[in-house]
Amino acid sequence: MKGTDENLKNTRSGRVWSNQDLDPVAPERRNWSAWTFAGYWISESWAPNTWSVGSSMVAGGLLWWHALLACIVGHFIAALLTVWNGRGGAVYHIGFPIWMRATFGMWGSLLPLACRSVLALVWCGIQTWFGALFIDVSFCAMFGKSWINIPNKLPLSADITTRFMTAYLLSYLASLTCAFFRPHQMKPLIKLKAITMPFACIGLFIWAMVRSGGPGTLELSNAPKSKSLLGWSFVAAVNAAINGEFGPLIASDSDISRYARKPKDQLIGQLSVAPWSASVVVCFGIIAAACTQKIYGEAFWNPGEIMYAILAENDSSATRFAVFLCAFIFAIGCVGTNYVANLLPFGVDASGFAPKYLNITRSQILCATIGAWVVVPWKVLTSGANFLTAITGMGIFVACMLGIMVSDYYFVRKGNYWVEDLYNDHSNGRYWYSKGFHWRAYAAYICGIAIPFPGFVGAISGNKMASLLNPAGQIYAIGYLLAFAVGGVTYYGFCKISPPPFVDEARALPFESIGRSEVLMGIHRVGSDDIETVAEEQIVETKKQY
């Protein structure tokens, strides 16, 4: 058995295909238990963006209970997709960029990485803006009018004030600090967020219920008169619950599951929390919005808006302290979400582009900086509606990749991969395909995105194709699931018609037999004589984990 470094030295082109962050995770860094995964999903579900999910659904014409039911259904489906996608990472301890090599080819993997990297950059900037919002609220509560009345020195064309720019800078610095840490070092932040965020959300919810005397009839919108339109609105809401809330986390799950102590940790930990946790927060957000409509005559969907309203109504020291504490916890929550959903995915993806020069830390620093200062999220959120729609809609591109990857893992190769071949570009390598590109994956990818693409174009341009009364809009309403399914099924069909090289030897083995016996292959980057001895000593222990 050869070490990964030896593979790198023998690459045909001389290109370095790995570094410490792309290599299979060493045993001492596999420290995520089932409790860690459960805490991870609590920390990600109990978040400001989850609280506000119901707003777009109600604005689209659904009644409150329609929106809640759509979220429950969507989150359950998303949880299944998450553990399905995360299985390979927990078995082989490799992340998303390496799985893309297995499916799209050594060179072909770069396009999927670029697609996910762009999404991570944009959402990083937007999440930094949300962090700034809660920092601003907490400073309003702490310093009162001395903070609120800070003179604005920026021009109107900047679309941001000096006060909020200061909060935004602090939010950026908080995310930048996290960028210096690797995933296995972020357990304390995940635990802190998992413990504190539920208290903050529940506290804000209780205040809304007590202050309003109850949400009343919860009449936040009128249901569409057409049953057909209501049905498609519900389907679109389910799709939005998967794509908008879970989409980035489904895609990046192997980047997290690779740190699992054993495969069942990611399965038990994620399935025990992910299907229901986010739906509870969405329910809180919907009821709190109804309460604020009863109190102020306007429904506030963003928890930051609720806190601003509380301070404007009651300026007592007790109220200011409670709002400060709640806003500060929400700010921490935004930082944690930004790391897991944006910094980490970009970090591993950028490492896949240039492993010799970019490790995960450098890449995360790039993401935090580019996302914050190049994306300019305050302009995107105020005047870039079409751009934001485009970025959200790009979930269909990621969903199609995931469908192909899941199809390859479970149905084409039966979970059997030779890890060493994922780190070299020899022409006889199992994943080199045709000059580094896998045409079957790309053909399936085109098929997967072609069907919902007209509706995607209509959504960006705002024309009638995006309407739920139009066939293209109806197809786009289920775009995420459709792209996932079509991409996966067509990929399997192409592989049956024209089997990829070496696939028969993978299919001839029992499911995941390579992962069960050689899961430690390549984790040592030093090609020393004791690698095989160390690996063989731990194979017996590895088999016990399954």
Coordinates of C-alpha atoms in Angstrom, one line a residue:
M1 CA 0.0 0.0 0.0
K2 CA 1.4 3.4 -1.0
G3 CA 1.1 6.7 0.9
T4 CA -0.7 9.6 -0.7
D5 CA 2.5 11.5 -1.1
E6 CA 4.0 8.8 -3.2
N7 CA 1.0 8.9 -5.5
L8 CA 1.4 12.7 -5.9
K9 CA 5.1 12.3 -6.9
N10 CA 4.0 9.9 -9.6
T11 CA 1.3 12.0 -11.2
R12 CA 1.7 12.0 -15.0
S13 CA 1.4 15.8 -15.4
G14 CA 3.4 16.7 -12.3
R15 CA 0.3 18.5 -10.9
V16 CA -0.3 18.2 -7.2
W17 CA -3.8 16.7 -6.6
S18 CA -3.9 16.8 -2.9
N19 CA -2.9 18.4 0.4
Q20 CA -3.6 17.8 4.0
D21 CA -7.2 19.1 3.8
L22 CA -8.1 17.0 0.8
D23 CA -6.5 13.7 2.0
P24 CA -8.7 11.2 3.7
V25 CA -9.1 12.3 7.3
A26 CA -6.6 10.8 9.7
P27 CA -8.1 8.7 12.6
E28 CA -7.1 11.2 15.3
R29 CA -9.2 13.9 13.5
R30 CA -12.3 11.8 13.2
N31 CA -13.9 13.2 16.4
W32 CA -17.5 13.8 15.4
S33 CA -19.9 11.5 17.3
A34 CA -23.7 11.1 16.8
W35 CA -24.1 13.8 19.5
T36 CA -21.9 16.2 17.5
F37 CA -24.0 15.7 14.3
A38 CA -27.2 16.2 16.3
G39 CA -25.8 19.4 17.8
Y40 CA -24.7 20.5 14.4
W41 CA -28.2 20.3 13.0
I42 CA -29.7 22.0 16.1
S43 CA -27.2 24.8 15.6
E44 CA -28.0 25.1 11.9
S45 CA -31.8 24.8 12.2
W46 CA -32.2 27.3 15.0
A47 CA -31.0 30.2 13.0
P48 CA -32.3 33.6 11.8
N49 CA -32.7 32.4 8.2
T50 CA -34.8 29.5 9.3
W51 CA -37.0 31.7 11.3
S52 CA -37.8 33.8 8.2
V53 CA -38.4 30.9 5.8
G54 CA -42.2 31.1 6.0
S55 CA -42.3 34.7 4.8
S56 CA -41.8 33.9 1.1
M57 CA -44.3 31.1 1.2
V58 CA -47.0 33.2 2.8
A59 CA -46.2 36.0 0.4
G60 CA -46.7 33.4 -2.4
G61 CA -50.3 32.9 -1.3
L62 CA -50.2 30.0 1.2
L63 CA -52.0 30.0 4.5
W64 CA -49.8 29.7 7.5
W65 CA -50.5 26.0 8.0
H66 CA -49.9 25.3 4.3
A67 CA -46.4 26.9 4.7
L68 CA -45.7 24.9 7.9
L69 CA -46.8 21.6 6.3
A70 CA -44.7 22.4 3.2
C71 CA -41.6 22.9 5.4
I72 CA -42.2 19.7 7.4
V73 CA -42.4 17.7 4.1
G74 CA -39.5 19.5 2.6
H75 CA -37.3 19.2 5.6
F76 CA -38.0 15.4 5.9
I77 CA -37.1 14.9 2.3
A78 CA -33.9 17.0 2.7
A79 CA -32.9 15.0 5.8
L80 CA -33.0 11.8 3.8
L81 CA -31.0 13.3 0.9
T82 CA -28.5 14.6 3.5
V83 CA -27.7 11.2 5.1
W84 CA -27.8 9.6 1.7
N85 CA -25.2 12.0 0.4
G86 CA -23.1 11.9 3.6
R87 CA -22.7 8.1 3.7
G88 CA -19.7 8.1 1.4
G89 CA -17.9 10.8 3.4
A90 CA -18.3 8.8 6.6
V91 CA -17.1 5.6 5.0
Y92 CA -14.1 6.8 3.1
H93 CA -13.5 10.1 5.0
I94 CA -13.1 12.2 1.9
G95 CA -15.0 15.4 1.0
F96 CA -17.0 16.8 -1.9
P97 CA -14.1 17.7 -4.3
I98 CA -12.8 14.2 -4.2
W99 CA -16.2 12.7 -4.8
M100 CA -16.6 15.0 -7.8
R101 CA -13.4 13.5 -9.2
A102 CA -14.8 10.0 -9.0
T103 CA -18.0 11.0 -10.8
F104 CA -16.9 13.8 -13.3
G105 CA -13.3 12.9 -13.8
M106 CA -10.1 14.4 -12.5
W107 CA -10.3 17.5 -14.7
G108 CA -14.0 17.4 -15.1
S109 CA -14.6 17.9 -11.4
L110 CA -13.4 21.5 -11.6
L111 CA -16.7 22.8 -13.2
P112 CA -18.9 21.4 -10.4
L113 CA -16.5 22.9 -7.8
A114 CA -16.7 26.3 -9.5
C115 CA -20.5 26.2 -9.4
R116 CA -20.7 25.5 -5.7
S117 CA -17.9 28.0 -5.0
V118 CA -19.8 30.8 -6.6
L119 CA -22.9 30.0 -4.5
A120 CA -20.8 29.9 -1.3
L121 CA -19.2 33.3 -2.0
V122 CA -22.6 35.0 -2.6
W123 CA -24.2 33.5 0.5
C124 CA -21.2 34.2 2.6
G125 CA -21.7 37.9 1.9
I126 CA -25.4 37.7 2.6
Q127 CA -24.8 35.8 5.8
T128 CA -22.2 38.4 6.9
W129 CA -24.9 41.1 6.3
F130 CA -27.3 39.2 8.6
G131 CA -24.6 39.0 11.2
A132 CA -24.1 42.7 11.0
L133 CA -27.9 43.3 11.4
F134 CA -27.8 41.5 14.8
I135 CA -24.6 43.3 15.9
D136 CA -26.3 46.6 15.1
V137 CA -29.4 45.6 17.2
S138 CA -27.2 44.5 20.1
F139 CA -25.3 47.8 20.0
C140 CA -28.6 49.8 19.8
A141 CA -29.6 48.0 23.0
M142 CA -26.2 48.4 24.7
F143 CA -25.3 52.0 23.8
G144 CA -28.8 53.5 23.0
K145 CA -28.9 56.8 21.3
S146 CA -25.2 57.3 21.3
W147 CA -25.0 54.4 18.8
I148 CA -28.3 55.0 17.0
N149 CA -27.3 58.7 16.2
I150 CA -23.9 58.1 14.8
P151 CA -23.5 60.6 12.0
N152 CA -23.5 59.1 8.5
K153 CA -20.3 60.0 6.6
L154 CA -21.0 57.8 3.5
P155 CA -22.8 59.0 0.4
L156 CA -26.4 58.0 -0.4
S157 CA -25.1 56.0 -3.4
A158 CA -23.3 53.6 -1.0
D159 CA -26.7 52.2 0.2
I160 CA -25.3 51.8 3.7
T161 CA -24.7 54.0 6.7
T162 CA -21.5 54.5 8.7
R163 CA -23.2 52.9 11.6
F164 CA -24.2 49.8 9.8
M165 CA -20.9 49.6 8.0
T166 CA -19.2 49.5 11.4
A167 CA -21.4 46.6 12.4
Y168 CA -20.7 44.9 9.1
L169 CA -17.0 45.2 9.6
L170 CA -17.3 43.5 12.9
S171 CA -19.4 40.7 11.4
Y172 CA -16.8 40.2 8.7
L173 CA -13.9 40.1 11.3
A174 CA -15.9 37.4 13.3
S175 CA -16.2 35.3 10.2
L176 CA -12.6 35.9 9.2
T177 CA -11.5 34.7 12.7
C178 CA -13.4 31.4 12.1
A179 CA -11.7 31.0 8.7
F180 CA -8.4 30.2 10.5
F181 CA -9.9 27.0 12.0
R182 CA -10.4 23.6 10.4
P183 CA -13.7 21.7 10.7
H184 CA -12.6 19.3 13.4
Q185 CA -11.6 22.4 15.5
M186 CA -15.0 24.0 15.3
K187 CA -16.9 21.7 17.7
P188 CA -16.9 24.3 20.5
L189 CA -18.6 26.9 18.3
I190 CA -21.2 24.3 17.1
K191 CA -21.9 23.3 20.8
L192 CA -22.2 27.0 21.8
K193 CA -24.6 27.7 19.0
A194 CA -26.6 24.5 19.6
I195 CA -27.1 25.4 23.3
T196 CA -27.7 29.2 23.1
M197 CA -29.8 29.6 19.9
P198 CA -32.8 27.6 21.1
F199 CA -33.0 29.8 24.2
A200 CA -32.9 32.9 22.1
C201 CA -35.5 31.7 19.6
I202 CA -37.8 30.4 22.4
G203 CA -37.4 33.6 24.4
L204 CA -38.3 35.8 21.4
F205 CA -41.3 33.5 20.6
I206 CA -42.6 33.7 24.2
W207 CA -42.3 37.5 24.2
A208 CA -44.4 37.7 21.1
M209 CA -47.0 35.4 22.5
V210 CA -47.3 37.2 25.8
R211 CA -47.1 40.7 24.4
S212 CA -49.9 40.0 21.8
G213 CA -52.0 37.8 24.0
G214 CA -51.8 35.1 21.3
P215 CA -51.5 35.2 17.6
G216 CA -55.2 35.4 17.0
T217 CA -56.5 33.8 13.8
L218 CA -53.1 33.7 12.1
E219 CA -54.6 35.3 9.0
L220 CA -51.4 36.4 7.3
S221 CA -52.6 35.9 3.7
N222 CA -55.5 34.7 1.6
A223 CA -55.3 31.3 0.0
P224 CA -55.5 31.2 -3.8
K225 CA -59.0 30.7 -5.2
S226 CA -57.7 28.2 -7.8
K227 CA -57.0 24.7 -6.4
S228 CA -54.5 24.2 -9.1
L229 CA -52.6 27.3 -8.2
L230 CA -52.8 26.4 -4.5
G231 CA -51.4 22.9 -5.3
W232 CA -48.5 24.3 -7.3
S233 CA -47.8 26.9 -4.7
F234 CA -47.5 24.2 -2.1
V235 CA -45.2 22.1 -4.3
A236 CA -43.0 25.2 -4.9
A237 CA -42.9 25.8 -1.1
V238 CA -41.7 22.2 -0.5
N239 CA -39.0 22.7 -3.1
A240 CA -38.0 26.0 -1.5
A241 CA -37.8 24.4 1.9
I242 CA -35.3 21.9 0.5
N243 CA -33.3 24.2 -1.8
G244 CA -33.3 27.4 0.3
E245 CA -32.8 26.1 3.8
F246 CA -31.1 22.7 3.3
G247 CA -29.6 23.0 -0.2
P248 CA -26.1 24.2 0.8
L249 CA -26.0 21.8 3.7
I250 CA -27.0 18.8 1.7
A251 CA -24.2 19.5 -0.8
S252 CA -21.5 20.0 1.8
D253 CA -22.5 17.1 4.0
S254 CA -19.6 14.9 3.0
D255 CA -17.3 17.7 4.0
I256 CA -18.7 17.2 7.5
S257 CA -19.5 13.5 7.6
R258 CA -15.9 12.7 6.7
Y259 CA -15.0 13.6 10.3
A260 CA -17.4 10.9 11.7
R261 CA -15.9 8.4 14.0
K262 CA -17.9 5.7 12.2
P263 CA -20.6 5.7 9.5
K264 CA -23.6 5.2 11.8
D265 CA -22.7 8.4 13.7
Q266 CA -23.7 10.6 10.8
L267 CA -26.8 8.5 10.2
I268 CA -28.1 8.5 13.7
G269 CA -27.0 12.0 14.6
Q270 CA -28.5 13.7 11.5
L271 CA -31.7 11.7 11.1
S272 CA -32.6 12.2 14.8
V273 CA -32.6 16.0 14.5
A274 CA -32.6 17.2 10.9
P275 CA -36.2 16.2 9.9
W276 CA -38.0 18.2 12.7
S277 CA -35.7 20.8 14.2
A278 CA -35.9 23.4 11.4
S279 CA -39.7 23.0 11.1
V280 CA -40.1 24.0 14.8
V281 CA -38.2 27.2 14.2
V282 CA -40.3 27.9 11.0
C283 CA -43.4 27.4 13.2
F284 CA -42.1 30.0 15.7
G285 CA -41.4 32.4 12.9
I286 CA -44.9 32.2 11.5
I287 CA -46.7 32.5 14.8
A288 CA -44.4 35.4 15.9
A289 CA -45.2 37.2 12.6
A290 CA -48.9 36.9 13.3
C291 CA -48.3 38.2 16.8
T292 CA -46.4 41.3 15.5
Q293 CA -49.1 41.9 13.0
K294 CA -51.6 42.0 16.0
I295 CA -49.3 44.3 18.0
Y296 CA -47.9 46.7 15.4
G297 CA -50.3 46.3 12.5
E298 CA -47.5 44.8 10.4
A299 CA -46.1 41.3 10.3
F300 CA -42.3 41.1 11.0
W301 CA -40.7 38.0 9.6
N302 CA -37.1 38.9 10.4
P303 CA -36.2 38.5 14.1
G304 CA -34.0 41.6 13.8
E305 CA -37.0 43.6 12.8
I306 CA -38.9 42.3 15.9
M307 CA -36.0 43.4 18.1
Y308 CA -35.8 46.9 16.6
A309 CA -39.6 47.2 17.3
I310 CA -39.2 46.1 20.9
L311 CA -36.5 48.7 21.5
A312 CA -38.6 51.4 19.9
E313 CA -41.5 50.5 22.1
N314 CA -39.8 50.0 25.4
D315 CA -36.4 51.6 26.3
S316 CA -36.1 50.3 29.8
S317 CA -32.8 48.8 31.0
A318 CA -34.3 45.4 31.5
T319 CA -35.7 45.4 27.9
R320 CA -32.4 46.6 26.5
F321 CA -30.5 43.9 28.3
A322 CA -32.8 41.2 27.1
V323 CA -32.7 42.4 23.5
F324 CA -28.9 42.7 23.7
L325 CA -28.5 39.2 24.9
C326 CA -30.9 37.8 22.2
A327 CA -29.3 39.8 19.4
F328 CA -25.8 38.8 20.5
I329 CA -26.8 35.1 20.4
F330 CA -28.3 35.5 17.0
A331 CA -25.1 37.2 15.8
I332 CA -23.1 34.2 17.0
G333 CA -25.6 32.0 15.2
C334 CA -25.0 33.8 11.9
V335 CA -21.2 33.4 12.2
G336 CA -21.6 29.7 12.9
T337 CA -23.9 29.3 9.9
N338 CA -21.6 31.2 7.7
Y339 CA -18.7 28.9 8.5
V340 CA -20.5 25.6 8.0
A341 CA -22.6 26.6 5.0
N342 CA -20.2 28.9 3.1
L343 CA -16.6 29.1 4.4
L344 CA -16.1 25.4 4.7
P345 CA -17.6 24.4 1.3
F346 CA -15.6 27.1 -0.4
G347 CA -12.5 26.1 1.5
V348 CA -12.5 22.5 0.4
D349 CA -13.6 23.4 -3.2
A350 CA -10.9 26.0 -3.7
S351 CA -8.4 23.5 -2.3
G352 CA -9.5 21.2 -5.1
F353 CA -8.6 23.8 -7.7
A354 CA -5.1 24.4 -6.6
P355 CA -4.1 22.0 -3.8
K356 CA -0.4 23.0 -4.1
Y357 CA -1.1 26.6 -3.2
L358 CA -4.5 26.7 -1.4
N359 CA -5.3 24.8 1.7
I360 CA -8.6 25.0 3.5
T361 CA -7.5 27.9 5.8
R362 CA -6.3 30.1 3.0
S363 CA -9.4 29.3 0.9
Q364 CA -11.7 30.1 3.8
I365 CA -10.0 33.5 4.3
L366 CA -10.5 34.2 0.6
C367 CA -14.2 33.3 0.9
A368 CA -14.8 35.5 3.9
T369 CA -13.0 38.5 2.2
I370 CA -14.4 38.1 -1.3
G371 CA -17.9 37.3 -0.1
A372 CA -18.0 40.3 2.2
W373 CA -16.4 43.0 0.0
V374 CA -16.8 41.9 -3.6
V375 CA -20.4 40.6 -3.5
V376 CA -21.5 43.8 -1.7
P377 CA -24.6 42.1 -0.1
W378 CA -26.4 45.3 1.0
K379 CA -26.8 46.2 -2.7
V380 CA -27.8 42.7 -3.6
L381 CA -30.5 42.6 -0.9
T382 CA -31.9 46.1 -1.7
S383 CA -31.7 46.3 -5.5
G384 CA -30.5 43.0 -6.8
A385 CA -33.8 41.0 -6.7
N386 CA -33.1 39.3 -10.1
F387 CA -29.5 38.5 -9.1
L388 CA -30.7 37.0 -5.8
T389 CA -33.3 34.9 -7.6
A390 CA -30.6 33.6 -10.0
I391 CA -28.4 32.6 -7.1
T392 CA -31.2 30.8 -5.3
G393 CA -32.3 29.2 -8.6
M394 CA -28.8 27.8 -9.1
G395 CA -29.7 25.2 -6.6
I396 CA -30.9 23.1 -9.5
F397 CA -27.3 22.9 -10.8
V398 CA -26.0 21.6 -7.4
A399 CA -29.0 19.2 -7.1
C400 CA -28.2 17.6 -10.4
M401 CA -24.6 17.1 -9.3
L402 CA -25.8 15.4 -6.1
G403 CA -28.2 13.1 -8.0
I404 CA -25.3 12.0 -10.2
M405 CA -23.0 11.5 -7.3
V406 CA -25.6 9.5 -5.3
S407 CA -26.4 7.4 -8.4
D408 CA -22.7 6.6 -8.9
Y409 CA -22.2 5.7 -5.3
Y410 CA -25.2 3.5 -4.6
F411 CA -26.2 2.0 -8.0
V412 CA -23.3 2.2 -10.4
R413 CA -20.3 1.3 -8.2
K414 CA -22.0 -0.2 -5.2
G415 CA -20.0 2.0 -2.8
N416 CA -16.6 0.7 -3.9
Y417 CA -13.9 3.2 -4.7
W418 CA -10.1 2.9 -4.9
V419 CA -9.1 6.0 -3.0
E420 CA -5.5 6.2 -4.3
D421 CA -6.7 6.6 -7.8
L422 CA -8.6 9.7 -6.8
Y423 CA -5.3 11.5 -6.2
N424 CA -3.4 10.9 -9.5
D425 CA -3.8 11.6 -13.2
H426 CA -2.3 8.5 -14.7
S427 CA -4.0 7.7 -18.0
N428 CA -4.7 4.1 -16.7
G429 CA -6.3 5.5 -13.6
R430 CA -9.8 4.3 -12.7
Y431 CA -11.2 7.9 -12.7
W432 CA -9.3 9.4 -15.6
Y433 CA -11.9 8.5 -18.1
S434 CA -11.3 10.4 -21.3
K435 CA -8.5 12.9 -20.8
G436 CA -9.8 13.6 -17.3
F437 CA -13.4 14.1 -18.2
H438 CA -16.3 11.7 -17.7
W439 CA -18.8 12.3 -20.6
R440 CA -21.5 10.2 -19.0
A441 CA -21.7 12.5 -16.0
Y442 CA -21.7 15.6 -18.2
A443 CA -24.4 14.2 -20.4
A444 CA -26.6 13.4 -17.4
Y445 CA -25.9 16.8 -16.0
I446 CA -27.2 18.5 -19.2
C447 CA -30.3 16.3 -19.1
G448 CA -30.9 17.1 -15.4
I449 CA -30.8 20.9 -15.7
A450 CA -32.4 21.1 -19.2
I451 CA -35.9 20.4 -18.0
P452 CA -36.2 23.1 -15.3
F453 CA -34.0 25.5 -17.1
P454 CA -36.7 27.5 -19.0
G455 CA -38.5 28.2 -15.7
F456 CA -35.2 29.2 -14.2
V457 CA -34.6 31.7 -17.0
G458 CA -38.2 33.0 -16.6
A459 CA -37.7 33.5 -12.8
I460 CA -34.6 35.6 -13.5
S461 CA -36.2 37.7 -16.2
G462 CA -39.5 38.0 -14.4
N463 CA -41.5 36.9 -17.4
K464 CA -44.6 34.7 -17.6
M465 CA -42.6 31.5 -17.9
A466 CA -42.0 31.7 -14.1
S467 CA -45.7 31.8 -13.4
L468 CA -47.1 28.7 -11.6
L469 CA -49.9 28.8 -14.2
N470 CA -47.3 28.2 -16.9
P471 CA -45.9 24.7 -17.5
A472 CA -42.3 26.0 -17.4
G473 CA -43.0 27.6 -14.1
Q474 CA -44.6 24.5 -12.7
I475 CA -41.6 22.4 -13.7
Y476 CA -39.3 24.9 -12.1
A477 CA -41.4 24.8 -8.9
I478 CA -40.1 21.2 -8.4
G479 CA -36.7 22.1 -10.0
Y480 CA -34.5 20.9 -7.2
L481 CA -36.0 17.4 -6.8
L482 CA -36.5 17.1 -10.6
A483 CA -32.9 18.0 -11.3
F484 CA -31.7 15.5 -8.6
A485 CA -33.9 12.7 -9.9
V486 CA -33.3 13.2 -13.7
G487 CA -29.6 13.6 -13.3
G488 CA -29.3 10.5 -11.2
V489 CA -31.5 8.3 -13.4
T490 CA -30.0 9.4 -16.7
Y491 CA -26.5 8.9 -15.3
Y492 CA -27.3 5.3 -14.3
G493 CA -28.8 4.8 -17.8
F494 CA -25.7 6.0 -19.6
C495 CA -23.5 3.8 -17.4
K496 CA -25.7 0.8 -18.2
I497 CA -25.6 1.4 -21.9
S498 CA -21.8 2.3 -21.9
P499 CA -20.2 1.1 -18.7
P500 CA -17.3 3.3 -17.4
P501 CA -13.8 1.8 -17.3
F502 CA -13.1 -0.5 -14.4
V503 CA -16.7 -0.3 -13.1
D504 CA -17.2 -4.1 -13.4
E505 CA -14.5 -4.7 -10.8
A506 CA -16.3 -2.4 -8.4
R507 CA -19.7 -4.0 -9.0
A508 CA -18.3 -7.5 -8.6
L509 CA -17.5 -6.7 -4.9
P510 CA -20.0 -6.6 -2.0
F511 CA -21.4 -3.2 -1.2
E512 CA -18.7 -0.9 0.3
S513 CA -16.3 -3.8 0.7
I514 CA -13.3 -1.6 -0.2
G515 CA -14.4 1.0 2.3
R516 CA -14.8 -1.6 5.0
S517 CA -11.3 -3.1 4.5
E518 CA -9.3 -0.2 3.1
V519 CA -10.9 2.9 4.5
L520 CA -7.5 4.0 5.9
M521 CA -5.8 3.8 2.5
G522 CA -3.9 7.0 1.8
I523 CA -4.5 8.9 5.0
H524 CA -0.8 9.1 5.7
R525 CA 0.9 11.7 3.5
V526 CA 4.4 10.4 4.3
G527 CA 5.2 7.3 2.3
S528 CA 7.1 5.6 5.1
D529 CA 7.7 1.9 5.5
D530 CA 5.3 1.6 8.5
I531 CA 2.2 2.8 6.6
E532 CA 1.0 -0.7 5.7
T533 CA 1.7 -2.0 9.1
V534 CA -0.2 0.8 10.8
A535 CA -3.1 0.4 8.3
E536 CA -3.3 -3.4 8.8
E537 CA -3.4 -3.0 12.6
Q538 CA -6.4 -0.8 12.3
I539 CA -8.4 -2.6 9.6
V540 CA -9.7 -5.1 12.2
E541 CA -10.9 -2.1 14.3
T542 CA -12.4 -0.4 11.3
K543 CA -14.5 -3.5 10.4
K544 CA -16.0 -3.5 13.9
Q545 CA -17.5 -0.1 13.1
Y546 CA -19.9 -1.4 10.5

